[in-house]
CSV table of C-alpha atoms and ligand atoms in Angstrom, one decimal:
chain,number,residue,atom,x,y,z
A,28,UNK,CA,83.8,-26.5,88.9
A,29,UNK,CA,85.0,-23.0,90.0
A,30,UNK,CA,88.2,-20.9,89.8
A,31,UNK,CA,90.7,-20.5,92.6
A,32,UNK,CA,90.3,-17.0,94.3
A,33,UNK,CA,94.1,-16.9,94.6
A,34,UNK,CA,95.7,-18.2,91.4
A,35,UNK,CA,92.7,-18.8,89.1
A,36,UNK,CA,93.3,-22.5,88.6
A,37,UNK,CA,90.2,-24.5,88.0
A,38,UNK,CA,89.1,-26.4,91.2
A,39,UNK,CA,86.6,-28.9,92.3
A,40,UNK,CA,84.8,-29.0,95.7
A,41,UNK,CA,85.9,-31.9,98.0
A,42,UNK,CA,83.1,-31.4,100.5
A,43,UNK,CA,79.5,-30.2,100.1
A,44,UNK,CA,77.3,-29.3,103.0
A,45,UNK,CA,74.2,-28.7,101.0
A,46,UNK,CA,72.1,-25.5,101.3
A,47,UNK,CA,73.1,-23.3,104.3
A,48,UNK,CA,71.8,-20.1,105.7
A,49,UNK,CA,73.9,-17.0,106.8
A,50,UNK,CA,75.9,-18.2,109.8
A,51,UNK,CA,75.2,-15.1,111.9
A,52,UNK,CA,71.7,-14.5,110.4
A,53,UNK,CA,69.7,-14.8,113.6
A,54,UNK,CA,66.1,-14.1,112.8
A,55,UNK,CA,62.5,-13.5,113.9
A,56,UNK,CA,59.6,-15.8,112.8
A,57,UNK,CA,58.4,-13.2,110.3
A,58,UNK,CA,61.7,-13.4,108.5
A,59,UNK,CA,61.6,-17.3,108.2
A,60,UNK,CA,59.8,-17.1,104.8
A,61,UNK,CA,62.5,-14.9,103.1
A,62,UNK,CA,65.5,-16.6,104.6
A,63,UNK,CA,68.5,-16.7,102.3
A,64,UNK,CA,70.3,-19.9,101.6
A,65,UNK,CA,73.5,-20.7,99.5
A,66,UNK,CA,75.4,-23.8,98.6
A,67,UNK,CA,78.2,-24.4,101.2
A,68,UNK,CA,81.1,-26.3,99.5
A,69,UNK,CA,84.8,-26.2,99.9
A,70,UNK,CA,87.6,-26.8,97.6
A,71,UNK,CA,91.4,-27.4,97.6
A,72,UNK,CA,93.6,-25.7,95.0
A,73,UNK,CA,96.6,-27.9,94.3
A,74,UNK,CA,98.5,-25.1,92.7
A,75,UNK,CA,98.6,-22.4,95.4
A,76,UNK,CA,97.3,-24.8,98.1
A,77,UNK,CA,94.5,-22.5,99.3
A,78,UNK,CA,91.5,-24.2,100.8
A,79,UNK,CA,88.5,-22.0,100.0
A,80,UNK,CA,84.7,-21.8,99.6
A,81,UNK,CA,83.6,-22.7,96.1
A,82,UNK,CA,80.4,-20.4,96.3
A,83,UNK,CA,80.5,-17.0,98.0
A,84,UNK,CA,77.9,-14.9,99.8
A,85,UNK,CA,77.8,-11.1,99.1
A,86,UNK,CA,79.7,-9.3,101.8
A,87,UNK,CA,76.8,-6.9,102.5
A,88,UNK,CA,74.6,-9.8,103.5
A,89,UNK,CA,77.0,-10.8,106.3
A,90,UNK,CA,78.6,-7.6,107.6
A,91,UNK,CA,76.2,-4.8,108.2
A,92,UNK,CA,74.6,-2.6,110.9
A,93,UNK,CA,73.2,-5.7,112.7
A,94,UNK,CA,76.2,-7.9,112.8
A,95,UNK,CA,75.6,-10.4,115.5
A,96,UNK,CA,79.2,-11.2,116.7
A,97,UNK,CA,80.6,-8.9,119.4
A,98,UNK,CA,84.2,-9.9,120.0
A,99,UNK,CA,84.3,-8.8,123.8
A,100,UNK,CA,81.8,-11.6,124.8
A,101,UNK,CA,84.8,-13.7,125.9
A,102,UNK,CA,87.0,-12.6,128.8
A,103,UNK,CA,89.7,-15.0,127.7
A,104,UNK,CA,89.7,-13.4,124.2
A,105,UNK,CA,90.2,-9.9,125.8
A,106,UNK,CA,93.3,-11.3,127.6
A,107,UNK,CA,94.4,-12.9,124.3
A,108,UNK,CA,94.3,-9.6,122.5
A,109,UNK,CA,96.0,-7.7,125.3
A,110,UNK,CA,99.0,-10.1,124.9
A,111,UNK,CA,98.8,-9.8,121.1
A,112,UNK,CA,99.0,-6.0,121.4
A,113,UNK,CA,101.8,-6.2,123.9
A,114,UNK,CA,103.7,-8.5,121.6
A,115,UNK,CA,103.3,-6.0,118.7
A,116,UNK,CA,104.4,-3.1,120.8
A,117,UNK,CA,107.5,-4.8,122.2
A,118,UNK,CA,108.7,-6.2,118.9
A,119,UNK,CA,107.5,-4.0,116.1
A,120,UNK,CA,106.7,-0.4,117.3
A,121,UNK,CA,110.2,0.6,117.8
A,122,UNK,CA,110.2,3.8,115.7
A,123,UNK,CA,109.1,7.1,117.1
A,124,UNK,CA,105.3,8.0,116.9
A,125,UNK,CA,104.2,4.6,115.5
A,126,UNK,CA,100.9,4.0,113.7
A,127,UNK,CA,98.9,0.8,114.0
A,128,UNK,CA,96.0,-0.2,111.7
A,129,UNK,CA,93.6,-3.1,112.3
A,130,UNK,CA,91.0,-4.6,110.0
A,131,UNK,CA,87.9,-6.3,111.4
A,132,UNK,CA,88.5,-4.4,114.6
A,133,UNK,CA,84.9,-5.2,115.7
A,134,UNK,CA,84.1,-3.8,119.2
A,135,UNK,CA,87.8,-2.7,119.8
A,136,UNK,CA,88.9,-5.8,121.7
A,137,UNK,CA,92.5,-5.4,120.3
A,138,UNK,CA,92.5,-1.7,119.6
A,139,UNK,CA,91.6,-0.6,123.1
A,140,UNK,CA,95.1,-1.6,124.1
A,141,UNK,CA,96.7,0.9,121.7
A,142,UNK,CA,94.1,3.6,122.3
A,143,UNK,CA,94.7,3.5,126.1
A,144,UNK,CA,98.4,3.8,125.5
A,145,UNK,CA,97.9,6.8,123.3
A,146,UNK,CA,99.4,5.1,120.3
A,147,UNK,CA,98.2,6.4,116.9
A,148,UNK,CA,95.8,3.9,115.6
A,149,UNK,CA,93.0,3.3,113.1
A,150,UNK,CA,90.4,0.5,113.3
A,151,UNK,CA,88.6,-0.6,110.1
A,152,UNK,CA,85.3,-2.2,110.7
A,153,UNK,CA,82.4,-2.3,108.1
A,154,UNK,CA,79.8,-3.7,110.5
A,155,UNK,CA,78.6,-0.3,111.8
A,156,UNK,CA,77.0,-1.5,115.1
A,157,UNK,CA,80.2,-3.1,116.5
A,158,UNK,CA,82.2,-0.2,115.0
A,159,UNK,CA,80.2,2.2,117.1
A,160,UNK,CA,80.9,0.2,120.3
A,161,UNK,CA,84.6,0.7,119.6
A,162,UNK,CA,84.2,4.5,119.0
A,163,UNK,CA,82.4,4.8,122.3
A,164,UNK,CA,85.5,3.4,123.9
A,165,UNK,CA,87.5,6.2,122.3
A,166,UNK,CA,89.0,4.0,119.5
A,167,UNK,CA,89.4,5.8,116.2
A,168,UNK,CA,87.4,3.6,113.8
A,169,UNK,CA,86.2,3.9,110.1
A,170,UNK,CA,83.3,1.8,109.0
A,171,UNK,CA,84.3,0.5,105.6
A,172,UNK,CA,85.5,-2.7,103.9
A,173,UNK,CA,89.3,-2.6,103.7
A,174,UNK,CA,90.8,-2.8,100.2
A,175,UNK,CA,93.6,-1.2,98.1
A,176,UNK,CA,91.8,2.1,97.6
A,177,UNK,CA,91.1,2.5,101.3
A,178,UNK,CA,94.8,1.8,101.9
A,179,UNK,CA,95.8,4.7,99.6
A,180,UNK,CA,93.5,7.1,101.3
A,181,UNK,CA,94.9,6.1,104.8
A,182,UNK,CA,98.5,6.7,103.5
A,183,UNK,CA,97.4,10.2,102.2
A,184,UNK,CA,95.8,11.1,105.6
A,185,UNK,CA,97.9,9.3,108.3
A,186,UNK,CA,101.0,8.2,106.5
A,187,UNK,CA,102.4,4.7,106.4
A,188,UNK,CA,101.9,2.1,109.2
A,189,UNK,CA,104.3,0.3,111.5
A,190,UNK,CA,102.0,-2.6,112.0
A,191,UNK,CA,98.9,-3.8,110.1
A,192,UNK,CA,96.9,-6.3,112.2
A,193,UNK,CA,93.9,-8.6,111.7
A,194,UNK,CA,92.4,-11.3,113.7
A,195,UNK,CA,89.8,-13.7,112.2
A,196,UNK,CA,89.3,-11.4,109.4
A,197,UNK,CA,91.8,-12.1,106.5
A,198,UNK,CA,90.0,-15.4,106.1
A,199,UNK,CA,86.7,-13.5,105.6
A,200,UNK,CA,88.0,-11.6,102.4
A,201,UNK,CA,87.8,-13.5,99.1
A,202,UNK,CA,89.2,-10.4,97.3
A,203,UNK,CA,92.4,-11.1,99.2
A,204,UNK,CA,94.7,-9.7,96.4
A,205,UNK,CA,93.3,-6.2,96.9
A,206,UNK,CA,94.0,-6.5,100.7
A,207,UNK,CA,97.6,-7.7,100.1
A,208,UNK,CA,98.2,-4.9,97.6
A,209,UNK,CA,96.8,-2.4,100.2
A,210,UNK,CA,99.0,-3.8,102.8
A,211,UNK,CA,102.1,-3.4,100.5
A,212,UNK,CA,101.1,0.2,99.9
A,213,UNK,CA,100.4,0.9,103.6
A,214,UNK,CA,103.5,-0.5,105.3
A,215,UNK,CA,106.7,1.5,106.2
A,216,UNK,CA,109.9,-0.2,105.0
A,217,UNK,CA,110.2,-2.1,108.3
A,218,UNK,CA,106.5,-2.3,108.9
A,219,UNK,CA,104.8,-5.6,109.4
A,220,UNK,CA,101.5,-7.4,108.7
A,221,UNK,CA,100.5,-9.7,111.6
A,222,UNK,CA,97.3,-11.6,111.2
A,223,UNK,CA,95.8,-14.7,112.8
A,224,UNK,CA,93.1,-17.1,111.6
A,225,UNK,CA,91.9,-20.7,112.3
A,226,UNK,CA,94.7,-22.9,111.0
A,227,UNK,CA,94.0,-25.3,108.2
A,228,UNK,CA,96.3,-27.9,109.9
A,229,UNK,CA,94.1,-27.8,113.1
A,230,UNK,CA,90.9,-28.1,111.0
A,231,UNK,CA,92.3,-31.2,109.3
A,232,UNK,CA,93.8,-32.8,112.4
A,233,UNK,CA,90.6,-32.1,114.6
A,234,UNK,CA,87.9,-32.4,112.0
A,235,UNK,CA,86.7,-29.0,113.2
A,236,UNK,CA,84.5,-28.7,110.2
A,237,UNK,CA,82.3,-26.1,111.9
A,238,UNK,CA,84.9,-23.4,110.9
A,239,UNK,CA,83.5,-23.8,107.5
A,240,UNK,CA,80.6,-21.3,106.9
A,241,UNK,CA,79.8,-18.3,104.7
A,242,UNK,CA,82.1,-15.8,106.4
A,243,UNK,CA,85.2,-18.0,106.2
A,244,UNK,CA,86.1,-17.9,102.5
A,245,UNK,CA,89.8,-18.9,102.9
A,246,UNK,CA,91.5,-21.6,105.1
A,247,UNK,CA,95.1,-20.5,105.4
A,248,UNK,CA,98.3,-22.6,105.9
A,249,UNK,CA,102.0,-21.4,105.8
A,250,UNK,CA,102.1,-22.7,102.3
A,251,UNK,CA,99.2,-20.7,100.9
A,252,UNK,CA,100.1,-17.5,102.9
A,253,UNK,CA,103.7,-17.8,101.4
A,254,UNK,CA,102.3,-18.1,98.0
A,255,UNK,CA,100.1,-15.0,98.4
A,256,UNK,CA,103.0,-12.9,100.0
A,257,UNK,CA,105.2,-13.8,97.1
A,258,UNK,CA,102.7,-12.4,94.6
A,259,UNK,CA,102.9,-9.0,96.4
A,260,UNK,CA,106.5,-8.5,97.2
A,261,UNK,CA,105.8,-9.5,100.8
A,262,UNK,CA,107.3,-12.3,102.7
A,263,UNK,CA,106.3,-14.7,105.5
A,264,UNK,CA,108.9,-14.1,108.3
A,265,UNK,CA,107.4,-15.8,111.3
A,266,UNK,CA,104.5,-18.1,112.4
A,267,UNK,CA,103.3,-18.4,116.0
A,268,UNK,CA,100.6,-21.0,116.8
A,269,UNK,CA,97.8,-19.8,119.0
A,270,UNK,CA,95.4,-21.8,121.2
A,271,UNK,CA,92.4,-19.6,120.4
A,272,UNK,CA,89.4,-20.6,118.3
A,273,UNK,CA,90.3,-24.2,118.4
A,274,UNK,CA,93.8,-23.7,116.9
A,275,UNK,CA,94.9,-20.6,115.1
A,276,UNK,CA,98.1,-19.4,113.4
A,277,UNK,CA,99.6,-15.9,113.7
A,278,UNK,CA,101.4,-15.1,110.4
A,279,UNK,CA,104.0,-12.3,110.4
A,280,UNK,CA,104.9,-10.8,107.0
A,281,UNK,CA,107.1,-7.9,105.9
A,282,UNK,CA,108.3,-6.4,102.7
A,283,UNK,CA,110.5,-9.1,101.0
A,284,UNK,CA,114.1,-9.0,102.5
A,285,UNK,CA,113.3,-6.6,105.3
A,286,UNK,CA,113.7,-9.2,108.0
A,287,UNK,CA,115.3,-12.7,108.3
A,288,UNK,CA,113.0,-15.7,108.0
A,289,UNK,CA,112.6,-17.5,111.2
A,290,UNK,CA,113.3,-21.3,111.7
A,291,UNK,CA,109.6,-21.6,112.7
A,292,UNK,CA,108.4,-20.9,109.1
A,293,UNK,CA,110.7,-23.6,107.7
A,294,UNK,CA,109.6,-26.0,110.4
A,295,UNK,CA,105.9,-25.4,109.8
A,296,UNK,CA,106.2,-25.7,106.1
A,297,UNK,CA,107.8,-29.2,106.6
A,298,UNK,CA,105.1,-30.2,109.1
A,299,UNK,CA,102.5,-29.3,106.5
A,300,UNK,CA,104.1,-31.6,104.0
A,301,UNK,CA,104.1,-34.4,106.5
A,302,UNK,CA,100.4,-33.7,107.4
A,303,UNK,CA,99.6,-34.0,103.7
A,304,UNK,CA,98.2,-30.5,103.3
A,305,UNK,CA,99.4,-30.4,99.7
A,306,UNK,CA,97.6,-33.6,98.7
A,307,UNK,CA,94.0,-34.0,97.6
A,308,UNK,CA,93.7,-37.3,99.4
A,309,UNK,CA,94.0,-35.6,102.7
A,310,UNK,CA,90.8,-33.7,101.8
A,311,UNK,CA,89.0,-36.8,100.8
A,312,UNK,CA,89.8,-38.2,104.2
A,313,UNK,CA,88.7,-35.0,105.9
A,314,UNK,CA,85.3,-35.5,104.1
A,315,UNK,CA,84.9,-39.0,105.5
A,316,UNK,CA,85.7,-37.8,109.1
A,317,UNK,CA,83.2,-35.0,108.8
A,318,UNK,CA,80.5,-37.4,107.7
A,319,UNK,CA,81.4,-39.7,110.6
A,320,UNK,CA,81.2,-36.9,113.0
A,321,UNK,CA,77.8,-35.9,111.7
A,322,UNK,CA,76.4,-39.3,112.1
A,323,UNK,CA,77.9,-39.8,115.6
A,324,UNK,CA,76.5,-36.5,116.8
A,325,UNK,CA,73.1,-37.2,115.4
A,326,UNK,CA,72.9,-40.7,116.8
A,327,UNK,CA,73.9,-39.4,120.3
A,328,UNK,CA,71.2,-36.7,120.3
A,329,UNK,CA,68.6,-39.1,119.1
A,330,UNK,CA,69.5,-41.6,121.9
A,331,UNK,CA,69.3,-38.8,124.5
A,332,UNK,CA,65.9,-37.7,123.1
A,333,UNK,CA,64.7,-41.3,123.3
A,334,UNK,CA,65.9,-41.4,126.9
A,335,UNK,CA,63.8,-38.3,127.6
A,336,UNK,CA,66.8,-36.1,128.4
A,337,UNK,CA,66.8,-32.3,128.1
A,338,UNK,CA,69.6,-30.9,125.8
A,339,UNK,CA,70.4,-27.3,125.5
A,340,UNK,CA,72.9,-25.6,123.3
A,341,UNK,CA,75.7,-23.5,124.8
A,342,UNK,CA,76.8,-20.5,122.7
A,343,UNK,CA,74.9,-19.5,119.5
A,344,UNK,CA,78.1,-19.5,117.5
A,345,UNK,CA,78.6,-19.0,113.8
A,346,UNK,CA,80.0,-22.4,113.8
A,347,UNK,CA,76.8,-23.9,115.3
A,348,UNK,CA,74.9,-22.9,112.1
A,349,UNK,CA,77.0,-25.4,110.1
A,350,UNK,CA,76.7,-28.1,112.8
A,351,UNK,CA,72.9,-27.8,113.3
A,352,UNK,CA,72.0,-27.5,109.6
A,353,UNK,CA,74.4,-30.1,108.5
A,354,UNK,CA,73.5,-32.6,111.2
A,355,UNK,CA,69.8,-31.9,111.1
A,356,UNK,CA,69.7,-30.7,114.7
A,357,UNK,CA,66.2,-29.2,115.1
A,358,UNK,CA,64.4,-27.9,118.2
A,359,UNK,CA,63.1,-31.3,119.0
A,360,UNK,CA,66.7,-32.4,119.7
A,361,UNK,CA,68.1,-29.2,121.2
A,362,UNK,CA,65.5,-27.1,123.2
A,363,UNK,CA,67.2,-23.7,123.0
A,364,UNK,CA,70.6,-22.2,122.7
A,365,UNK,CA,71.8,-20.2,125.6
A,366,UNK,CA,73.9,-17.0,124.6
A,367,UNK,CA,75.0,-13.9,126.4
A,368,UNK,CA,74.8,-11.6,123.3
A,369,UNK,CA,71.8,-9.4,123.5
A,370,UNK,CA,71.3,-9.0,119.7
A,371,UNK,CA,70.9,-12.8,119.4
A,372,UNK,CA,68.5,-13.3,122.3
A,373,UNK,CA,64.8,-13.7,121.5
A,374,UNK,CA,65.7,-14.7,117.9
A,375,UNK,CA,66.0,-18.0,116.3
A,376,UNK,CA,69.1,-19.8,114.9
A,377,UNK,CA,69.7,-19.6,111.1
A,378,UNK,CA,68.1,-22.4,109.1
A,379,UNK,CA,67.0,-24.9,111.7
A,380,UNK,CA,65.3,-22.1,113.9
A,381,UNK,CA,66.2,-23.2,117.4
A,382,UNK,CA,65.2,-20.4,119.9
A,383,UNK,CA,68.2,-18.4,121.3
A,384,UNK,CA,67.6,-17.6,124.9
A,385,UNK,CA,69.4,-15.3,127.6
A,386,UNK,CA,71.9,-17.0,129.7
A,387,UNK,CA,69.9,-16.8,132.9
A,388,UNK,CA,67.4,-19.3,131.4
A,389,UNK,CA,70.2,-21.9,131.3
A,390,UNK,CA,71.1,-21.2,135.0
A,391,UNK,CA,67.6,-21.1,136.3
A,392,UNK,CA,66.7,-24.6,135.0
A,393,UNK,CA,69.8,-26.6,134.2
A,394,UNK,CA,69.4,-29.2,131.4
A,395,UNK,CA,70.7,-32.8,131.5
A,396,UNK,CA,73.2,-32.0,128.8
A,397,UNK,CA,74.7,-28.8,127.3
A,398,UNK,CA,75.9,-29.2,123.7
A,399,UNK,CA,79.0,-27.0,123.7
A,400,UNK,CA,78.7,-25.1,120.4
A,401,UNK,CA,81.3,-22.7,121.7
A,402,UNK,CA,83.9,-25.5,122.2
A,403,UNK,CA,86.7,-23.2,121.4
A,404,UNK,CA,85.9,-21.4,124.7
A,405,UNK,CA,85.7,-24.7,126.6
A,406,UNK,CA,88.4,-23.6,129.3
A,407,UNK,CA,86.5,-20.4,130.1
A,408,UNK,CA,83.1,-22.0,130.0
A,409,UNK,CA,83.8,-25.2,132.0
A,410,UNK,CA,85.5,-23.1,134.7
A,411,UNK,CA,82.5,-20.9,134.9
A,412,UNK,CA,79.9,-23.7,134.9
A,413,UNK,CA,81.1,-25.8,137.8
A,414,UNK,CA,77.7,-25.6,139.5
A,415,UNK,CA,76.0,-27.1,136.4
A,416,UNK,CA,78.4,-30.0,136.5
A,417,UNK,CA,78.1,-30.4,140.3
A,418,UNK,CA,74.3,-30.7,139.7
A,419,UNK,CA,75.0,-33.6,137.5
A,420,UNK,CA,74.8,-31.7,134.2
A,421,UNK,CA,77.2,-32.8,131.4
A,422,UNK,CA,78.8,-31.0,128.4
A,423,UNK,CA,78.7,-32.7,125.0
A,424,UNK,CA,81.5,-31.8,122.6
A,425,UNK,CA,82.1,-32.8,118.9
A,426,UNK,CA,85.7,-31.7,118.3
A,427,UNK,CA,87.9,-33.7,117.8
A,428,UNK,CA,85.3,-36.5,118.5
A,429,UNK,CA,81.7,-36.7,119.6
A,430,UNK,CA,81.5,-37.3,123.3
A,431,UNK,CA,81.2,-35.9,126.9
A,432,UNK,CA,83.8,-33.2,127.9
A,433,UNK,CA,84.9,-31.8,131.2
F,530,LIG,O1,85.7,-15.7,112.8
F,530,LIG,C1,84.8,-15.3,113.6
F,530,LIG,C2,85.0,-15.4,115.0
F,530,LIG,C3,86.2,-14.6,115.5
F,530,LIG,O2,83.9,-15.0,115.7
F,530,LIG,C4,83.6,-14.7,113.0
F,530,LIG,N1,83.4,-15.1,111.7
F,530,LIG,C5,82.3,-14.9,113.9
F,530,LIG,C6,82.6,-15.4,115.3
F,530,LIG,O3,82.6,-16.8,115.2
F,530,LIG,P1,81.7,-17.5,116.4
F,530,LIG,O4,80.4,-17.1,116.4
F,530,LIG,O5,81.9,-19.0,116.1
F,530,LIG,O6,82.6,-17.1,117.6
F,530,LIG,P2,82.7,-17.6,119.1
F,530,LIG,O7,83.7,-16.7,119.8
F,530,LIG,O8,83.0,-19.0,119.2
F,530,LIG,O9,81.2,-17.2,119.7
F,530,LIG,C7,80.9,-17.5,121.0
F,530,LIG,C8,79.4,-17.3,121.2
F,530,LIG,O10,79.1,-17.9,122.5
F,530,LIG,C9,79.1,-15.8,121.3
F,530,LIG,O11,77.7,-15.7,120.8
F,530,LIG,C10,79.1,-15.5,122.8
F,530,LIG,C11,78.6,-16.8,123.4
F,530,LIG,N2,79.2,-17.0,124.7
F,530,LIG,C12,78.4,-17.4,125.7
F,530,LIG,O12,77.1,-17.4,125.6
F,530,LIG,N3,78.9,-17.6,126.9
F,530,LIG,C13,80.6,-17.1,124.9
F,530,LIG,C14,81.1,-17.3,126.0
F,530,LIG,C15,82.6,-17.4,126.3
F,530,LIG,C16,80.2,-17.6,127.2
F,530,LIG,O13,80.7,-17.8,128.3
F,531,LIG,N1,88.8,-9.2,115.0
F,531,LIG,C1,87.8,-9.7,115.8
F,531,LIG,C2,86.5,-9.8,115.0
F,531,LIG,C3,86.4,-11.0,114.1
F,531,LIG,S1,84.8,-11.3,113.2
F,531,LIG,C4,88.0,-10.9,116.6
F,531,LIG,O1,88.9,-11.6,116.3
F,531,LIG,O2,87.2,-11.2,117.6
F,531,LIG,C5,85.2,-10.6,111.6
F,531,LIG,C6,85.1,-9.1,111.4
F,531,LIG,O3,85.7,-8.6,110.3
F,531,LIG,C7,83.7,-8.6,111.5
F,531,LIG,O4,83.5,-7.6,112.5
F,531,LIG,C8,83.4,-8.0,110.1
F,531,LIG,O5,82.6,-6.9,110.0
F,531,LIG,C9,84.9,-7.6,109.7
F,531,LIG,N2,85.1,-7.5,108.2
F,531,LIG,C10,84.6,-8.4,107.3
F,531,LIG,N3,85.1,-8.0,106.1
F,531,LIG,C11,86.1,-7.1,106.3
F,531,LIG,C12,86.9,-6.2,105.4
F,531,LIG,N4,86.9,-6.4,104.1
F,531,LIG,N5,87.6,-5.3,105.9
F,531,LIG,C13,87.6,-5.0,107.3
F,531,LIG,N6,86.8,-5.7,108.2
F,531,LIG,C14,86.1,-6.7,107.7
F,532,LIG,ZN1,95.0,-21.5,93.7
């Protein structure tokens, strides 16, 4: 039993993964002994409809000077954020001398578009290593966790904002009321909040349970975002589905009454009712699908091992920490995980300790199978890996179903 992070109703987990390590906690052998574990379990709140973690990890354990995820490792994501920034500029930066704030700005993948256009901007990024990469690109960045107090000091120094942005960060913040209160303080009368995160509807429809890990405390829908907005004098005015990260939703909010509410909001609310996102049975069914996915993936990897096939992981994603630990995927089933991120290379994956190797090791000796942990970047990766496939190599996926892809 725990208490809802949004409305304080008492809630029960519907799915438990057991003990899990820090999803981005890639480590060296001398650190294995002291590795940190917590109980990964998710709950649905029938009152405010927020799906959420029932046990939280302290933010400083996850976001710090050695944060392992660098946003700019995907070319397609850079293009996505260029389009996101263009959309903000065209639709919402209509007043003179606009000011844009982004939280979770990481290495500047989105903010670089505003900095290059000489638009007043501020990135807020607590993980100081990635924040420094952004600064080196000329992006004004503070290395702090965003909350209501920081919002007040930004207003005092820079004035109010025309746009407050966040991608794959709102869902990382369990003290979400402080963030929404900060947004309320920070926005100009016609300012907007636009944020995108993996969409609960996609997680349920695709059984993409690997979106569930320590960093992702909240799993949003139009219903839960509307509830939150309402508590802070804000309003959900538009929703725009995005294909990135396996199915995301961009939520657009403003001060209540500042803009008309789009038909897309009403349509999505109706679709969520149809999908059963308000019913606890839906989450019981999700648990069953997750268990089946785990059993299928494990069975497939055991068969391949029995057949003497070499299997290598592709992309040491945060998501892969949930999959490997939950499905019991150890180095005897997956030889190593190939990843292009220098800070992950030469280390071992959290919990199950699969070696993480630089990408050239994948290319120099292709395995029989590549387990696509970065399935959300499948388009980009399959296009890049034609030589692997021509050499007879095959990609294994597990979302929405376990099987070969490409
Ligand atoms: O929400 C979050 C999202 C935005 O990013 C964070 N909590 C953490 C992180 O999640 P993730 O680690 O699951 O993200 P990605 O984007 O799926 O990670 C891709 C990984 O694969 C990176 O380590 C880079 C690597 N990669 C690669 O080796 N070759 C990626 C591509 C595209 C490639 O071609
Ligand atoms: N926006 C980027 C990065 C997403 S990863 C992208 O979509 O690729 C999540 C980022 O949010 C990390 O860089 C993390 O350090 C940052 N973060 C976590 N909690 C935060 C908070 N309270 N305020 C601002 N940023 C936060
Ligand atoms: Zn609630």
